[in-house]
Amino acid sequence: MTAPAPVSAGGHRRQALRSLAAAAMAGWGAGMAALPGPAQAAPATLGDRVPWPRVALLDGGTLTAADLHDTAVVLVFFTTTCPYCRRHNARLDSLVQATGGQPLRVIGVAGDADAAAVRDHVRQQGYRFAVTLDAHRLRPLLSQRRVVPLTCVIDRAGRLAEVIAGEMAEADVLGLARWARAV
């Protein structure tokens, strides 16, 4: 049996590391190909057109992109247990009242899973805006932020216009009406 040619310790390690890296990359690539489902696209950035999905509303209706044609949309992500959300949503309800007849829709996006609890909450709070439980479909389109309340504005052309984290003051919420007039 012949002895292998002598290799310096550093050379042997480099060769072993290269082999290991190549194997890892090959395995990583194979693993990536085996992942189920499509890759998640990044959320829209300000000015991007938002690909509005078909959204189920809590009242049994649906909301499609065609329903929102030439209409500004104010979406608020909230939970029923958040006291900041409760105050913020009351201000959004005032916005609904103040903009009656203008091309603006306010839509609440509840992060809660229990539809009955959300229905009770909406009824108790007296919200006059539509509510959906489709947060899992809407949030990835608009923001990676997990804060509530989170207010997102889509302008009348269907582009993301604002993303506002946290509770807003009454005057700031009412100021969102400007998007109904902006073209």
Backbone as CSV, one residue per row, in Angstrom:
resi,resn,N_x,N_y,N_z,CA_x,CA_y,CA_z,C_x,C_y,C_z
1,MET,0.835,-1.165,0.000,0.000,0.000,0.000,0.886,1.236,0.000
2,THR,0.560,2.182,-0.845,1.360,3.399,-0.927,0.761,4.470,-0.028
3,ALA,1.647,5.186,0.549,1.201,6.295,1.409,0.795,7.471,0.539
4,PRO,-0.238,8.183,0.954,-0.637,9.354,0.170,0.458,10.404,0.207
5,ALA,0.467,11.185,-0.823,1.454,12.267,-0.879,1.231,13.190,0.305
6,PRO,2.310,13.666,0.897,2.141,14.537,2.051,1.432,15.833,1.664
7,VAL,0.504,16.235,2.511,-0.248,17.480,2.308,-0.074,18.305,3.570
8,SER,0.156,19.561,3.402,0.296,20.404,4.595,-1.035,20.424,5.339
9,ALA,-0.951,20.635,6.625,-2.170,20.651,7.446,-3.152,21.686,6.937
10,GLY,-2.654,22.846,6.570,-3.541,23.906,6.071,-4.182,23.518,4.758
11,GLY,-3.430,22.884,3.856,-3.958,22.476,2.567,-5.043,21.426,2.715
12,HIS,-4.859,20.491,3.627,-5.837,19.450,3.866,-7.133,20.050,4.415
13,ARG,-6.996,20.968,5.339,-8.193,21.621,5.899,-8.951,22.407,4.839
14,ARG,-8.189,23.126,4.013,-8.844,23.917,2.952,-9.628,23.009,2.018
15,GLN,-9.006,21.884,1.642,-9.679,20.943,0.748,-10.929,20.384,1.418
16,ALA,-10.808,20.010,2.689,-11.956,19.467,3.419,-13.063,20.511,3.537
17,LEU,-12.684,21.756,3.815,-13.692,22.821,3.921,-14.377,23.088,2.580
18,ARG,-13.593,23.059,1.504,-14.198,23.256,0.176,-15.203,22.147,-0.119
19,SER,-14.829,20.922,0.186,-15.725,19.786,-0.053,-16.988,19.908,0.791
20,LEU,-16.790,20.286,2.041,-17.926,20.453,2.943,-18.839,21.583,2.462
21,ALA,-18.249,22.689,2.044,-19.035,23.826,1.545,-19.796,23.436,0.283
22,ALA,-19.139,22.708,-0.611,-19.811,22.286,-1.844,-20.978,21.364,-1.529
23,ALA,-20.765,20.437,-0.599,-21.846,19.520,-0.216,-22.996,20.278,0.439
24,ALA,-22.643,21.227,1.284,-23.685,22.011,1.957,-24.485,22.816,0.950
25,MET,-23.798,23.445,-0.007,-24.503,24.237,-1.023,-25.394,23.354,-1.881
26,ALA,-24.914,22.184,-2.220,-25.732,21.262,-3.019,-26.956,20.831,-2.229
27,GLY,-26.765,20.517,-0.967,-27.886,20.129,-0.112,-28.842,21.279,0.117
28,TRP,-28.284,22.483,0.291,-29.122,23.665,0.507,-29.982,23.922,-0.717
29,GLY,-29.362,23.837,-1.901,-30.119,24.060,-3.120,-31.222,23.026,-3.281
30,ALA,-30.900,21.768,-2.979,-31.911,20.714,-3.080,-33.010,20.951,-2.058
31,GLY,-32.624,21.380,-0.853,-33.618,21.667,0.180,-34.529,22.813,-0.211
32,MET,-33.973,23.826,-0.845,-34.786,24.972,-1.271,-35.799,24.535,-2.326
33,ALA,-35.382,23.675,-3.221,-36.286,23.226,-4.262,-37.428,22.402,-3.671
34,ALA,-37.175,21.765,-2.540,-38.174,20.895,-1.944,-39.157,21.646,-1.041
35,LEU,-38.921,22.945,-0.798,-39.839,23.687,0.058,-41.210,23.786,-0.591
36,PRO,-42.282,23.534,0.149,-43.615,23.602,-0.434,-44.085,25.040,-0.610
37,GLY,-44.900,25.264,-1.618,-45.564,26.551,-1.812,-44.651,27.610,-2.398
38,PRO,-45.260,28.717,-2.848,-44.497,29.799,-3.456,-43.770,30.610,-2.390
39,ALA,-42.706,31.259,-2.797,-41.979,32.142,-1.889,-42.836,33.370,-1.594
40,GLN,-42.758,33.879,-0.376,-43.534,35.046,0.026,-42.903,36.299,-0.559
41,ALA,-43.673,37.063,-1.291,-43.184,38.308,-1.861,-43.052,39.344,-0.750
42,ALA,-42.184,40.297,-0.974,-42.000,41.379,-0.011,-43.232,42.282,-0.039
43,PRO,-43.544,42.929,1.086,-44.687,43.845,1.096,-44.438,45.029,0.165
44,ALA,-45.515,45.660,-0.234,-45.419,46.839,-1.086,-44.648,47.938,-0.365
45,THR,-43.982,48.766,-1.117,-43.361,49.957,-0.551,-44.207,51.146,-0.985
46,LEU,-44.022,52.273,-0.331,-44.828,53.450,-0.660,-44.744,53.734,-2.150
47,GLY,-45.898,53.938,-2.759,-45.981,54.204,-4.190,-46.250,52.972,-5.036
48,ASP,-46.064,51.782,-4.480,-46.323,50.542,-5.227,-47.823,50.278,-5.308
49,ARG,-48.235,49.693,-6.422,-49.613,49.235,-6.570,-49.810,48.019,-5.671
50,VAL,-50.927,47.982,-4.953,-51.216,46.884,-4.041,-52.093,45.859,-4.765
51,PRO,-51.640,44.607,-4.852,-52.443,43.571,-5.503,-53.558,43.097,-4.557
52,TRP,-54.681,43.771,-4.586,-55.767,43.510,-3.635,-56.355,42.120,-3.857
53,PRO,-56.367,41.287,-2.826,-56.967,39.953,-2.959,-58.467,40.019,-2.695
54,ARG,-59.172,38.949,-2.999,-60.590,38.840,-2.622,-60.611,38.648,-1.105
55,VAL,-61.325,39.524,-0.409,-61.326,39.527,1.050,-62.736,39.234,1.556
56,ALA,-62.837,38.291,2.482,-64.126,37.965,3.109,-64.380,38.947,4.248
57,LEU,-65.562,39.531,4.257,-65.933,40.460,5.321,-66.697,39.731,6.411
58,LEU,-66.654,40.280,7.591,-67.291,39.669,8.750,-68.806,39.574,8.589
59,ASP,-69.392,40.488,7.817,-70.846,40.475,7.624,-71.296,39.478,6.560
60,GLY,-70.337,38.702,5.994,-70.675,37.698,4.992,-70.398,38.135,3.569
61,GLY,-70.165,39.417,3.349,-69.856,39.909,2.011,-68.398,39.682,1.654
62,THR,-68.046,40.124,0.454,-66.649,40.072,0.015,-66.265,41.433,-0.532
63,LEU,-64.980,41.659,-0.610,-64.459,42.917,-1.132,-63.373,42.570,-2.141
64,THR,-63.561,43.033,-3.380,-62.600,42.742,-4.443,-61.965,44.042,-4.912
65,ALA,-60.947,43.916,-5.732,-60.277,45.090,-6.296,-61.280,45.945,-7.081
66,ALA,-62.204,45.309,-7.791,-63.208,46.054,-8.567,-64.105,46.900,-7.654
67,ASP,-64.390,46.407,-6.450,-65.213,47.160,-5.492,-64.513,48.429,-5.019
68,LEU,-63.198,48.450,-5.124,-62.410,49.573,-4.606,-61.901,50.491,-5.706
69,HIS,-62.365,50.283,-6.942,-61.924,51.110,-8.065,-62.174,52.580,-7.765
70,ASP,-61.148,53.409,-7.918,-61.216,54.866,-7.716,-61.676,55.231,-6.295
71,THR,-61.328,54.388,-5.330,-61.690,54.623,-3.933,-60.437,54.494,-3.077
72,ALA,-60.200,55.477,-2.222,-59.100,55.371,-1.258,-59.526,54.400,-0.158
73,VAL,-58.571,53.658,0.371,-58.866,52.664,1.405,-57.973,52.939,2.613
74,VAL,-58.597,53.005,3.775,-57.866,53.099,5.034,-58.088,51.773,5.746
75,LEU,-57.017,51.000,5.890,-57.093,49.718,6.594,-56.459,49.893,7.960
76,VAL,-57.083,49.325,8.963,-56.469,49.337,10.283,-56.399,47.907,10.799
77,PHE,-55.179,47.466,11.110,-54.969,46.166,11.726,-55.127,46.360,13.223
78,PHE,-55.975,45.537,13.857,-56.263,45.701,15.278,-56.556,44.355,15.915
79,THR,-56.620,44.353,17.244,-57.112,43.198,17.987,-58.183,43.692,18.948
80,THR,-59.064,42.810,19.322,-60.186,43.199,20.190,-59.731,43.477,21.619
81,THR,-58.572,42.996,22.011,-58.097,43.177,23.386,-57.198,44.396,23.564
82,CYS,-56.892,45.092,22.498,-55.959,46.225,22.541,-56.706,47.522,22.867
83,PRO,-56.410,48.165,24.015,-57.103,49.410,24.367,-56.754,50.565,23.421
84,TYR,-55.544,50.591,22.889,-55.152,51.628,21.926,-55.963,51.471,20.644
85,CYS,-56.159,50.216,20.241,-56.951,49.925,19.042,-58.384,50.405,19.225
86,ARG,-58.922,50.207,20.407,-60.303,50.608,20.677,-60.476,52.117,20.477
87,ARG,-59.562,52.900,21.032,-59.632,54.363,20.864,-59.400,54.747,19.405
88,HIS,-58.401,54.121,18.794,-58.060,54.412,17.402,-59.245,54.096,16.473
89,ASN,-59.865,52.939,16.690,-60.993,52.544,15.845,-62.201,53.458,16.046
90,ALA,-62.403,53.973,17.254,-63.481,54.943,17.477,-63.223,56.202,16.641
91,ARG,-61.974,56.597,16.534,-61.627,57.764,15.698,-61.833,57.448,14.222
92,LEU,-61.524,56.224,13.812,-61.775,55.824,12.424,-63.268,55.807,12.129
93,ASP,-64.049,55.452,13.128,-65.498,55.488,12.960,-65.955,56.932,12.720
94,SER,-65.332,57.883,13.385,-65.621,59.302,13.140,-65.236,59.693,11.718
95,LEU,-64.150,59.121,11.214,-63.735,59.375,9.829,-64.793,58.880,8.857
96,VAL,-65.352,57.713,9.126,-66.420,57.166,8.273,-67.581,58.146,8.228
97,GLN,-67.951,58.648,9.382,-69.067,59.596,9.473,-68.747,60.894,8.731
98,ALA,-67.517,61.382,8.878,-67.127,62.660,8.278,-66.970,62.592,6.772
99,THR,-66.724,61.413,6.227,-66.472,61.294,4.786,-67.605,60.620,4.034
100,GLY,-68.760,60.520,4.627,-69.896,59.891,3.958,-70.064,60.409,2.544
101,GLY,-70.141,59.498,1.581,-70.338,59.891,0.193,-69.048,60.141,-0.561
102,GLN,-67.921,60.316,0.128,-66.647,60.509,-0.565,-66.057,59.150,-0.929
103,PRO,-65.180,59.117,-1.938,-64.596,57.829,-2.341,-63.515,57.359,-1.366
104,LEU,-63.954,56.946,-0.179,-63.048,56.453,0.852,-63.725,55.322,1.601
105,ARG,-63.007,54.209,1.782,-63.513,53.069,2.565,-62.589,52.837,3.733
106,VAL,-63.165,52.633,4.895,-62.404,52.232,6.071,-62.691,50.755,6.294
107,ILE,-61.626,49.984,6.465,-61.769,48.547,6.661,-60.932,48.144,7.869
108,GLY,-61.567,47.528,8.826,-60.860,46.990,9.976,-60.379,45.589,9.664
109,VAL,-59.156,45.291,10.066,-58.571,43.970,9.831,-58.237,43.384,11.198
110,ALA,-59.134,42.535,11.692,-58.967,41.966,13.025,-57.929,40.857,13.009
111,GLY,-57.031,40.906,13.971,-56.012,39.877,14.099,-56.474,38.703,14.948
112,ASP,-57.706,38.761,15.423,-58.258,37.695,16.259,-58.740,36.543,15.375
113,ALA,-58.731,35.327,15.922,-59.162,34.152,15.163,-60.641,33.836,15.355
114,ASP,-61.232,34.270,16.465,-62.613,33.922,16.804,-63.587,34.934,16.187
115,ALA,-64.241,34.522,15.098,-65.161,35.412,14.378,-66.305,35.886,15.271
116,ALA,-66.855,35.016,16.104,-67.965,35.401,16.981,-67.535,36.479,17.966
117,ALA,-66.336,36.346,18.518,-65.831,37.349,19.459,-65.614,38.692,18.762
118,VAL,-65.118,38.652,17.533,-64.903,39.897,16.781,-66.252,40.534,16.450
119,ARG,-67.229,39.738,16.021,-68.576,40.264,15.746,-69.149,40.951,16.984
120,ASP,-69.036,40.307,18.154,-69.524,40.894,19.407,-68.808,42.214,19.695
121,HIS,-67.502,42.221,19.511,-66.710,43.427,19.755,-67.154,44.569,18.842
122,VAL,-67.294,44.278,17.557,-67.711,45.289,16.578,-69.097,45.832,16.948
123,ARG,-69.996,44.950,17.325,-71.350,45.370,17.715,-71.299,46.227,18.988
124,GLN,-70.554,45.785,19.997,-70.458,46.527,21.258,-69.833,47.903,21.059
125,GLN,-68.842,47.982,20.184,-68.163,49.260,19.944,-68.939,50.154,18.967
126,GLY,-69.867,49.560,18.225,-70.683,50.334,17.289,-69.946,50.787,16.037
127,TYR,-68.934,50.041,15.617,-68.182,50.430,14.417,-69.090,50.402,13.195
128,ARG,-68.952,51.410,12.361,-69.731,51.492,11.127,-68.896,51.157,9.901
129,PHE,-67.700,50.666,10.109,-66.858,50.280,8.971,-66.813,48.764,8.859
130,ALA,-66.505,48.314,7.648,-66.415,46.874,7.384,-65.217,46.286,8.126
131,VAL,-65.349,45.024,8.519,-64.277,44.326,9.232,-64.051,42.974,8.561
132,THR,-62.784,42.582,8.488,-62.409,41.286,7.948,-61.487,40.571,8.931
133,LEU,-61.468,39.272,8.830,-60.520,38.466,9.608,-59.351,38.020,8.732
134,ASP,-59.254,38.534,7.511,-58.231,38.116,6.548,-56.886,38.819,6.747
135,ALA,-56.479,39.002,7.991,-55.191,39.642,8.279,-54.044,38.860,7.649
136,HIS,-54.152,37.536,7.644,-53.097,36.685,7.081,-52.915,36.903,5.583
137,ARG,-53.934,37.422,4.909,-53.836,37.701,3.469,-53.415,39.139,3.209
138,LEU,-53.822,40.074,4.081,-53.571,41.486,3.839,-52.236,41.985,4.394
139,ARG,-51.888,41.569,5.598,-50.662,42.102,6.221,-49.420,41.848,5.368
140,PRO,-49.209,40.650,4.812,-47.992,40.440,4.003,-47.917,41.342,2.773
141,LEU,-49.049,41.830,2.294,-49.055,42.727,1.141,-48.616,44.138,1.507
142,LEU,-48.822,44.515,2.783,-48.671,45.914,3.171,-47.525,46.212,4.126
143,SER,-47.220,45.306,5.025,-46.177,45.607,6.010,-45.738,44.347,6.744
144,GLN,-44.474,44.326,7.124,-43.965,43.237,7.954,-44.095,43.584,9.434
145,ARG,-44.480,44.798,9.725,-44.595,45.229,11.122,-45.752,44.511,11.791
146,ARG,-45.581,44.158,13.046,-46.582,43.403,13.804,-47.272,44.255,14.860
147,VAL,-47.103,45.554,14.821,-47.695,46.448,15.815,-49.195,46.633,15.531
148,VAL,-49.973,46.830,16.582,-51.374,47.225,16.438,-51.610,48.432,17.341
149,PRO,-52.434,49.348,16.933,-53.015,49.427,15.593,-51.956,49.794,14.556
150,LEU,-52.181,49.326,13.350,-51.346,49.662,12.198,-52.298,50.130,11.106
151,THR,-52.133,51.373,10.687,-53.018,51.960,9.684,-52.278,52.047,8.354
152,CYS,-52.885,51.516,7.313,-52.316,51.550,5.970,-53.319,52.245,5.054
153,VAL,-52.823,53.150,4.230,-53.682,53.877,3.297,-53.296,53.499,1.878
154,ILE,-54.300,53.118,1.109,-54.135,52.841,-0.318,-54.880,53.959,-1.044
155,ASP,-54.189,54.660,-1.942,-54.814,55.802,-2.611,-55.823,55.353,-3.672
156,ARG,-56.469,56.308,-4.302,-57.525,56.002,-5.267,-57.014,55.283,-6.512
157,ALA,-55.711,55.344,-6.755,-55.115,54.637,-7.889,-54.644,53.235,-7.500
158,GLY,-54.873,52.840,-6.238,-54.499,51.505,-5.792,-53.068,51.374,-5.322
159,ARG,-52.402,52.508,-5.046,-51.011,52.483,-4.592,-50.930,52.684,-3.078
160,LEU,-49.950,52.045,-2.449,-49.729,52.216,-1.021,-49.245,53.640,-0.768
161,ALA,-50.007,54.394,0.015,-49.703,55.805,0.239,-49.107,56.076,1.615
162,GLU,-49.561,55.356,2.634,-49.064,55.573,3.993,-49.125,54.274,4.783
163,VAL,-48.174,54.118,5.701,-48.186,53.041,6.691,-47.852,53.716,8.013
164,ILE,-48.821,53.709,8.937,-48.678,54.453,10.191,-48.822,53.478,11.354
165,ALA,-47.750,53.327,12.111,-47.758,52.420,13.263,-48.262,53.155,14.492
166,GLY,-49.124,52.497,15.257,-49.580,53.029,16.530,-50.872,53.819,16.443
167,GLU,-51.308,54.236,17.609,-52.544,55.006,17.742,-52.338,56.418,17.192
168,MET,-53.338,56.921,16.492,-53.276,58.265,15.926,-54.237,59.181,16.673
169,ALA,-53.890,60.460,16.723,-54.760,61.465,17.322,-55.974,61.688,16.422
170,GLU,-57.049,62.186,16.998,-58.303,62.423,16.265,-58.077,63.271,15.005
171,ALA,-57.345,64.370,15.143,-57.122,65.261,13.991,-56.344,64.545,12.888
172,ASP,-55.377,63.711,13.271,-54.596,62.977,12.270,-55.461,61.953,11.535
173,VAL,-56.317,61.269,12.278,-57.228,60.298,11.658,-58.170,61.014,10.694
174,LEU,-58.759,62.102,11.141,-59.676,62.847,10.269,-58.936,63.412,9.058
175,GLY,-57.641,63.672,9.212,-56.825,64.148,8.094,-56.661,63.123,6.989
176,LEU,-56.918,61.862,7.287,-56.827,60.822,6.251,-57.888,61.012,5.170
177,ALA,-58.881,61.827,5.437,-59.933,62.119,4.442,-59.342,62.737,3.179
178,ARG,-58.162,63.339,3.294,-57.540,63.960,2.116,-57.312,62.956,0.996
179,TRP,-57.173,61.684,1.342,-56.935,60.674,0.317,-58.170,60.444,-0.546
180,ALA,-59.351,60.794,-0.063,-60.572,60.682,-0.866,-60.573,61.722,-1.973
181,ARG,-59.914,62.835,-1.722,-59.879,63.926,-2.707,-58.668,63.811,-3.637
182,ALA,-57.607,63.174,-3.166,-56.371,63.080,-3.962,-56.543,62.070,-5.102
183,VAL,-56.044,62.438,-6.247,-56.110,61.539,-7.397,-54.745,61.211,-7.906
